[in-house]
Short mmCIF file of C-alpha atoms and ligand atoms in Angstrom, two decimals:
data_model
loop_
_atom_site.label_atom_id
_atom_site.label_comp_id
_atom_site.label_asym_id
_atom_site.label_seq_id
_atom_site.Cartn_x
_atom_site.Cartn_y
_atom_site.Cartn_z
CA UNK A 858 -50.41 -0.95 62.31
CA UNK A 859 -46.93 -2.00 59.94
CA UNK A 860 -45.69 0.69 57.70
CA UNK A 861 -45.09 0.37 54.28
CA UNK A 862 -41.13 -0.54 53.15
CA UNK A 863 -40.17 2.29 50.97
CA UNK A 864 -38.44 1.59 47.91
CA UNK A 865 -34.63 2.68 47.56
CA UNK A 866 -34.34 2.35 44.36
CA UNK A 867 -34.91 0.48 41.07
CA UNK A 868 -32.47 -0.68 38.79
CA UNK A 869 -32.43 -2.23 34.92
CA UNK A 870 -30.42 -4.82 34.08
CA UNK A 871 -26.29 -3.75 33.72
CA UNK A 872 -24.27 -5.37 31.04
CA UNK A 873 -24.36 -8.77 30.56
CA UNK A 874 -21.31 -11.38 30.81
CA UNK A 875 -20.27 -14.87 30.53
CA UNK A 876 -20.11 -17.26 33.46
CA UNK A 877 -18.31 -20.58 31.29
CA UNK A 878 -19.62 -20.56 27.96
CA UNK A 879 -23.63 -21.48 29.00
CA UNK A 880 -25.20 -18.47 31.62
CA UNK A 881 -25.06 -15.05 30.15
CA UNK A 882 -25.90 -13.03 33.27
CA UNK A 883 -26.69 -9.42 34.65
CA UNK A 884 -25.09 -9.50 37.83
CA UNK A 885 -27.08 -7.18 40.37
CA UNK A 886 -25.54 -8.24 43.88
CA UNK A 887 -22.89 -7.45 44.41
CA UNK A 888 -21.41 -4.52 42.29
CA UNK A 889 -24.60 -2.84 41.51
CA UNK A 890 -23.85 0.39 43.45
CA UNK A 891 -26.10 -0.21 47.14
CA UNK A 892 -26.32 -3.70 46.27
CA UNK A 893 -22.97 -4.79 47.98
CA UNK A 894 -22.84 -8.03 49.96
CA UNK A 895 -22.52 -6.05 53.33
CA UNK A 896 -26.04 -4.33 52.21
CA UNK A 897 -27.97 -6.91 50.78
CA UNK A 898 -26.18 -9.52 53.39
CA UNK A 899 -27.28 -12.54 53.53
CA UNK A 900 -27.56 -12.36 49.88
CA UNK A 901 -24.00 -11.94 48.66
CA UNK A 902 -24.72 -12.28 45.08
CA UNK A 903 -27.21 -12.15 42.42
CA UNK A 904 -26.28 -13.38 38.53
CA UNK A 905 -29.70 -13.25 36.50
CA UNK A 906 -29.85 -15.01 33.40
CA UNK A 907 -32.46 -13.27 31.31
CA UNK A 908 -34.76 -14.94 28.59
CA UNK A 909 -32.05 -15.55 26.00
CA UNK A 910 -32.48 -18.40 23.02
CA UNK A 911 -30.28 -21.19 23.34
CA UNK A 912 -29.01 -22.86 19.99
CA UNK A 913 -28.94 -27.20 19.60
CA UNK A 914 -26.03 -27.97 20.94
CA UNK A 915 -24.45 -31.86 21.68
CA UNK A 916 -21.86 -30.84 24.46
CA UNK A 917 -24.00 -28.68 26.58
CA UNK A 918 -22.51 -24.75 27.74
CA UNK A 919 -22.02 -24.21 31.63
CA UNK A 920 -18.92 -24.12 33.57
CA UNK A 921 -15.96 -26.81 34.39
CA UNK A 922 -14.78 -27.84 38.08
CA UNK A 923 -14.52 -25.01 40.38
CA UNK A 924 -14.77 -24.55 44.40
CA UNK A 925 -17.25 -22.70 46.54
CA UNK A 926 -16.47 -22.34 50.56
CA UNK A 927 -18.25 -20.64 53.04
CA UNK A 928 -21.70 -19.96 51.39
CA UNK A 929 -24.78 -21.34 49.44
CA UNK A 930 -25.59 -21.45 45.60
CA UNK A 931 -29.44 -21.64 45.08
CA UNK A 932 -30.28 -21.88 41.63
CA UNK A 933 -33.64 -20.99 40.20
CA UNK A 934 -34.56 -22.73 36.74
CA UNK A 935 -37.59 -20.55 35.03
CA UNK A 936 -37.03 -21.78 31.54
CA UNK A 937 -35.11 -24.79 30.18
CA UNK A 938 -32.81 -27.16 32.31
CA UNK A 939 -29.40 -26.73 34.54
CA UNK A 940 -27.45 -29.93 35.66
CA UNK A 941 -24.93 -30.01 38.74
CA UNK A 942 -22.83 -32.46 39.74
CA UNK A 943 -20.38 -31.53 43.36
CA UNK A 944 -17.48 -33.49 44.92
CA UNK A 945 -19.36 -34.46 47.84
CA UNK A 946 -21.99 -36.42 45.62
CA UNK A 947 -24.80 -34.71 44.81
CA UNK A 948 -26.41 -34.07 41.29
CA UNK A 949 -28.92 -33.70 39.71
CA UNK A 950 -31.44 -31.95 36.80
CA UNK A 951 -33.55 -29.05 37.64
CA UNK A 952 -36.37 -27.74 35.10
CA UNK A 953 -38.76 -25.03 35.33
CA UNK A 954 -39.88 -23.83 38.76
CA UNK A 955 -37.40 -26.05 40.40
CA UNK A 956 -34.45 -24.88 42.95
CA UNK A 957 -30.93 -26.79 43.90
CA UNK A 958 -29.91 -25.01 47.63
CA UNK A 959 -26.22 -26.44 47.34
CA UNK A 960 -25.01 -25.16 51.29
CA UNK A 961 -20.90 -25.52 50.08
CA UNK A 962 -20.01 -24.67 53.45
CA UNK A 963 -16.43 -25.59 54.20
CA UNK A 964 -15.79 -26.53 50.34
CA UNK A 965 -16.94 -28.40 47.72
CA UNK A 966 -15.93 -28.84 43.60
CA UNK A 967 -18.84 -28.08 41.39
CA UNK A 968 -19.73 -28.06 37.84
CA UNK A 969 -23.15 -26.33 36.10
CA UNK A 970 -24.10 -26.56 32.85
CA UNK A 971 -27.40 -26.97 30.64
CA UNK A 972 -29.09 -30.62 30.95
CA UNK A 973 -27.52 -32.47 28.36
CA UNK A 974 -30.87 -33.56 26.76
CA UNK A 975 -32.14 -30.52 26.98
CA UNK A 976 -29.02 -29.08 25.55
CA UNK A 977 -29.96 -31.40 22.33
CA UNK A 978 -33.09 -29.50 21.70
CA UNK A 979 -32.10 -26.19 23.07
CA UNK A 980 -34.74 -23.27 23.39
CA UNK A 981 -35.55 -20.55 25.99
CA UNK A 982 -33.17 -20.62 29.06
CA UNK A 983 -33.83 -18.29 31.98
CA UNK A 984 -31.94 -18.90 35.17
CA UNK A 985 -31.26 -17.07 38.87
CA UNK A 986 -28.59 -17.43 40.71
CA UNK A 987 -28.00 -16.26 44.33
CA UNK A 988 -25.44 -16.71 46.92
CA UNK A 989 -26.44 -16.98 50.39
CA UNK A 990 -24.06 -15.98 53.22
CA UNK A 991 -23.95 -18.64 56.26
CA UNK A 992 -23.01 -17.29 59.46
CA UNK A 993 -19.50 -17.96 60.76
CA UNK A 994 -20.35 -21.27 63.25
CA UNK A 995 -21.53 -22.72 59.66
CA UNK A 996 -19.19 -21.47 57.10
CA UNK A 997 -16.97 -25.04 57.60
CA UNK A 998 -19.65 -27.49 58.12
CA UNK A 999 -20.11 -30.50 55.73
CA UNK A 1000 -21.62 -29.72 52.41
CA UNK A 1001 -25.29 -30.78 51.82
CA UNK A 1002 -27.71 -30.41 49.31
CA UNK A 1003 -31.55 -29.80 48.86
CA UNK A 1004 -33.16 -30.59 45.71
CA UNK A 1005 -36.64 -28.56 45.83
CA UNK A 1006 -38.90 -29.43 43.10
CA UNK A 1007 -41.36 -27.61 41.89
CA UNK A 1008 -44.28 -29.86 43.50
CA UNK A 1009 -42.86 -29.42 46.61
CA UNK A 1010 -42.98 -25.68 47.35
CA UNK A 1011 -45.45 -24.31 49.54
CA UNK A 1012 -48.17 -22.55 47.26
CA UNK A 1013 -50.14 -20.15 48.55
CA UNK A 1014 -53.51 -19.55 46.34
CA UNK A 1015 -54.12 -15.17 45.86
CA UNK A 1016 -58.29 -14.21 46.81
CA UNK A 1017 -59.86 -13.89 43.43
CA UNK A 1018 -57.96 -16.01 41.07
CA UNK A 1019 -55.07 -13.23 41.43
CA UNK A 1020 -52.45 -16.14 41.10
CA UNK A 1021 -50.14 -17.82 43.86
CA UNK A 1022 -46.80 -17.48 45.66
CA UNK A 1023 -44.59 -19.92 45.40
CA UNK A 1024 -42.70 -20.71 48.71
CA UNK A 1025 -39.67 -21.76 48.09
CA UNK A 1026 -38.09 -20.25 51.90
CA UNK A 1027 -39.19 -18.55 54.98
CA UNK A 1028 -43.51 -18.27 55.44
CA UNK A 1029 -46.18 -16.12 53.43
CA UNK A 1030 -49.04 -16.15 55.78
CA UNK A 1031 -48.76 -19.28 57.15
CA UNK A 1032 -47.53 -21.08 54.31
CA UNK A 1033 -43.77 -22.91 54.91
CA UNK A 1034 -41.28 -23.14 52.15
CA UNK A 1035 -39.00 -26.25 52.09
CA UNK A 1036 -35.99 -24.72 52.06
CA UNK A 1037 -33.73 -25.31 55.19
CA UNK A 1038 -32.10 -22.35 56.24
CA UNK A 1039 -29.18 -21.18 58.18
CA UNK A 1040 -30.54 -17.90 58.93
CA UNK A 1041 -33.76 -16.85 58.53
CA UNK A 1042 -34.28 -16.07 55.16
CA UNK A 1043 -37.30 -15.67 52.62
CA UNK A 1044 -37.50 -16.23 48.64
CA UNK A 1045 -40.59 -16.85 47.24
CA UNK A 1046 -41.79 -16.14 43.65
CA UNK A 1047 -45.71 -14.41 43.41
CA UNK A 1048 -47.15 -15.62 40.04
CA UNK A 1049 -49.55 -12.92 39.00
CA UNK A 1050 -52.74 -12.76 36.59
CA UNK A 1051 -52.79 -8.95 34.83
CA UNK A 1052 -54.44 -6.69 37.86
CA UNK A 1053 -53.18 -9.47 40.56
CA UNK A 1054 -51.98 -8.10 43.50
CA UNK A 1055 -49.76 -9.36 46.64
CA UNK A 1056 -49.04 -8.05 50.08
CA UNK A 1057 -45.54 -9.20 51.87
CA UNK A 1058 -44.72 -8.23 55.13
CA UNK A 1059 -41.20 -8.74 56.15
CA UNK A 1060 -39.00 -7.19 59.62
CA UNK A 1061 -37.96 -3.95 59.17
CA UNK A 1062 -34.19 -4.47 59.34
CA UNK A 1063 -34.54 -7.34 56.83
CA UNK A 1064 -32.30 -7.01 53.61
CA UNK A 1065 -35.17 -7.11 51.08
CA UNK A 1066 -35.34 -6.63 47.51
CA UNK A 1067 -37.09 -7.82 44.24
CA UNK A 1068 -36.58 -8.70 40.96
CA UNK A 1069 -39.43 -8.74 38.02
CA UNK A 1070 -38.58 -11.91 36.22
CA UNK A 1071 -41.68 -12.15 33.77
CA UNK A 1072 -44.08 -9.34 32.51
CA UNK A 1073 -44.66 -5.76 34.45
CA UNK A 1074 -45.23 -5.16 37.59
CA UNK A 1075 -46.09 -2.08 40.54
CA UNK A 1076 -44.03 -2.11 43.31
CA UNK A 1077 -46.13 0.32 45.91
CA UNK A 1078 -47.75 1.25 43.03
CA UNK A 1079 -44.25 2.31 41.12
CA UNK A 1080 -43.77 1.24 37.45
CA UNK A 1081 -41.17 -1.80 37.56
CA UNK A 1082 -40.30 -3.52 34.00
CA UNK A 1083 -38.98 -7.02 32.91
CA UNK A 1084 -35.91 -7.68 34.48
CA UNK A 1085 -35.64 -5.00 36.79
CA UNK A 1086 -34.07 -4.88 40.46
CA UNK A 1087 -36.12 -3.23 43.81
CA UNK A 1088 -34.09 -2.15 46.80
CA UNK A 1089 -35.98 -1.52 49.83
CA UNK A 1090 -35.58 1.04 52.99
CA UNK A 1091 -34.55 -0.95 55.99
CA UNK A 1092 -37.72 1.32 57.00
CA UNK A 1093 -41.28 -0.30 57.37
CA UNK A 1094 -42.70 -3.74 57.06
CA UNK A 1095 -44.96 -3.66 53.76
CA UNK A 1096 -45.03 -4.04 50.40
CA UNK A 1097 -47.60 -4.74 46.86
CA UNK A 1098 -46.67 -5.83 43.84
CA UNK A 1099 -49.47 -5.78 41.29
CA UNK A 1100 -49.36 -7.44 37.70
CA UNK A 1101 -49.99 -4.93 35.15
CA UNK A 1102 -49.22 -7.78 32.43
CA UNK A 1103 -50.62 -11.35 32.42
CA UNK A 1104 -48.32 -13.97 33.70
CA UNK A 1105 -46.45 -11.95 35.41
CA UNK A 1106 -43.46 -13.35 37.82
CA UNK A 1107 -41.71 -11.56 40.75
CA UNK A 1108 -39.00 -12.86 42.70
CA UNK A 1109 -39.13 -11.80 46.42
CA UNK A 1110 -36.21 -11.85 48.71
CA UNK A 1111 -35.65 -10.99 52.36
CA UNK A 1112 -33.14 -11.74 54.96
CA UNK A 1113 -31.99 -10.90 58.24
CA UNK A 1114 -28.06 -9.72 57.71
CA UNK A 1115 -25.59 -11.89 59.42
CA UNK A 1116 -23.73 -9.04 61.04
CA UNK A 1117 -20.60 -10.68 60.79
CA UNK A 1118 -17.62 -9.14 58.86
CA UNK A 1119 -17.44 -10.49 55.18
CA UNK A 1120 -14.08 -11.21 53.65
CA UNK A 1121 -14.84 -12.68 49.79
CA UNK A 1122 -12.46 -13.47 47.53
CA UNK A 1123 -13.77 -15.44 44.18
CA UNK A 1124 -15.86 -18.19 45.00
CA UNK A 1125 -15.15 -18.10 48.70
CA UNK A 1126 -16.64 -16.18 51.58
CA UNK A 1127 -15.33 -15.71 54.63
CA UNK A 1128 -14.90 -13.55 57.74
CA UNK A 1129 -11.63 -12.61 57.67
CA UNK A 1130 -8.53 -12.66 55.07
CA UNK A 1131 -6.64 -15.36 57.20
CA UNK A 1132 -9.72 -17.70 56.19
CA UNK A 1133 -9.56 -16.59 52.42
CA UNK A 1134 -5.97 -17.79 52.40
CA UNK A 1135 -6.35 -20.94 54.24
CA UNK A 1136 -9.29 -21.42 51.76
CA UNK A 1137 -6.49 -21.36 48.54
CA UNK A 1138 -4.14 -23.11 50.57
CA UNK A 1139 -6.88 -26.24 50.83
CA UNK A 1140 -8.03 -26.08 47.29
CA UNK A 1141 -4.37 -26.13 46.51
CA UNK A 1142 -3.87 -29.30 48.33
CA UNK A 1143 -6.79 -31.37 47.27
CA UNK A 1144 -8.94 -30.40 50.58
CA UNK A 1145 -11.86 -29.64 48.44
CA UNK A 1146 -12.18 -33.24 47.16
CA UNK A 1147 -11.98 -34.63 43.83
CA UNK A 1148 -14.83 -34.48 41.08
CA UNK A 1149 -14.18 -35.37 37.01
CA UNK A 1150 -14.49 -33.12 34.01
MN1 MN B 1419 -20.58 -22.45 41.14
#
């Protein structure tokens, strides 16, 4: 017989701010206070770009060139369209439902910003972005890149016309996500009808938390709104979440921690403050590749 996770606490949204001039974002992980990188390890960080109206615009908002080592950038698109385009290659459009896993690893150049068509029309934008550690025998591997369409994830169909999960990582009952992983690591979104309800069962010590991304939910049967941010207990295995709100969207994430020391500075993540300078020093001297405005 599991026990049921209890929940730490629940959090709203904190102020929001600019990353570039094109993701206005509530940042939970890491400065939310129990939401650190060492406690939510291997997710570092979490920027959540809430519903927000996005004027017509010909030279679409993001942000420029800038370098990631030592980690992953997984972008969730829920409404309207982010491009990315990284010094080792890879690019590429994602639209609603769709992920880009971009493992930096030891260093790439990137650049984010709205789909330029899509920037022409403008409309509803709603993004996540998380930052997942890799453990130290992967932090200066070659960059890759999954793209992970929407048609691709695994889907899991709720008894009763309750709605679905969406796979994206890790397994909900049997159901794979196509996410590769360095470490094993779940993030799945449940799509809810109003009175839907989901079970997840995750390892006790897993680093889990979710965030209500559409509509209202229960978490164990506590009142979460729009936008809002569930610790878990490392304590127990289970959890609900129930839809009190049609179309209702929760993001689920759980992962084991690394237990490796984390050194961050910026955009890179390390394990120690030798590596953070040795990171600068590279980017410095043109280790990180080259990639165009
Ligand atoms: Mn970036």
């Amino acid at each position: 017989m599991k026990a049921m996770k209890k929940i730490a606490f629940i959090t709203h949204p904190q102020e929001t701010h600019w990353v570039g001039d094109g993701f206005r974002v509530h940042n939970f992980i890491p400065y939310v206070p129990g939401l650190s990188m060492k406690e939510m390890d291997p997710f570092i960080l979490l920027d959540y770009n809430a519903k927000m109206e996005v004027s017509p615009r010909d030279i679409p908002g993001g942000v420029g060139v800038h370098p990631h080592r030592g980690f992953e950038t997984v972008t969730i698109a829920y409404e309207g369209e982010v491009e990315h385009h990284d010094s080792a290659g890879h690019g590429g459009v994602i639209g609603k439902g769709d992920v880009q896993w971009m493992t930096a690893a030891s260093g790439v150049l990137h650049k984010e910003y709205h789909a330029r068509e899509w920037s022409k029309k403008g409309g509803i934008f709603q993004m996540v972005q998380l930052w997942t550690n890799l453990p130290k025998q992967d932090k200066m591997s070659a960059p890759t890149y999954q793209s992970l369409p929407h048609q691709g994830m695994g889907r899991y169909e709720l008894p009763q016309g309750n709605g679905w999960v969406e796979i994206i990582a890790g397994n909900y009952d049997g159901v794979q996500g196509p996410a590769h992983t360095h470490s094993p690591i779940a993030l799945m979104n449940a799509h809810l009808q109003q009175g839907g309800k989901a079970a997840f069962s995750f390892p006790a010590h897993y680093n889990t938390a979710v965030l209500v991304v559409q509509g209202n939910a229960l978490v164990n049967g506590q009142e979460v709104p729009t936008d809002n941010f569930v610790k878990f207990e490392n304590e127990g295995e289970e959890f609900t979440v129930e839809a009190t709100s049609a179309d209702t969207i929760v993001l689920v994430m759980s992962g084991e921690s690394l237990g490796e020391p984390i050194v961050s500075y910026g955009p890179f993540v390390m394990n120690s403050k030798q590596e953070i300078l040795q990171a600068f020093e590279d980017f410095n001297t043109g280790k990180f590749g080259y990639l165009a405005d």
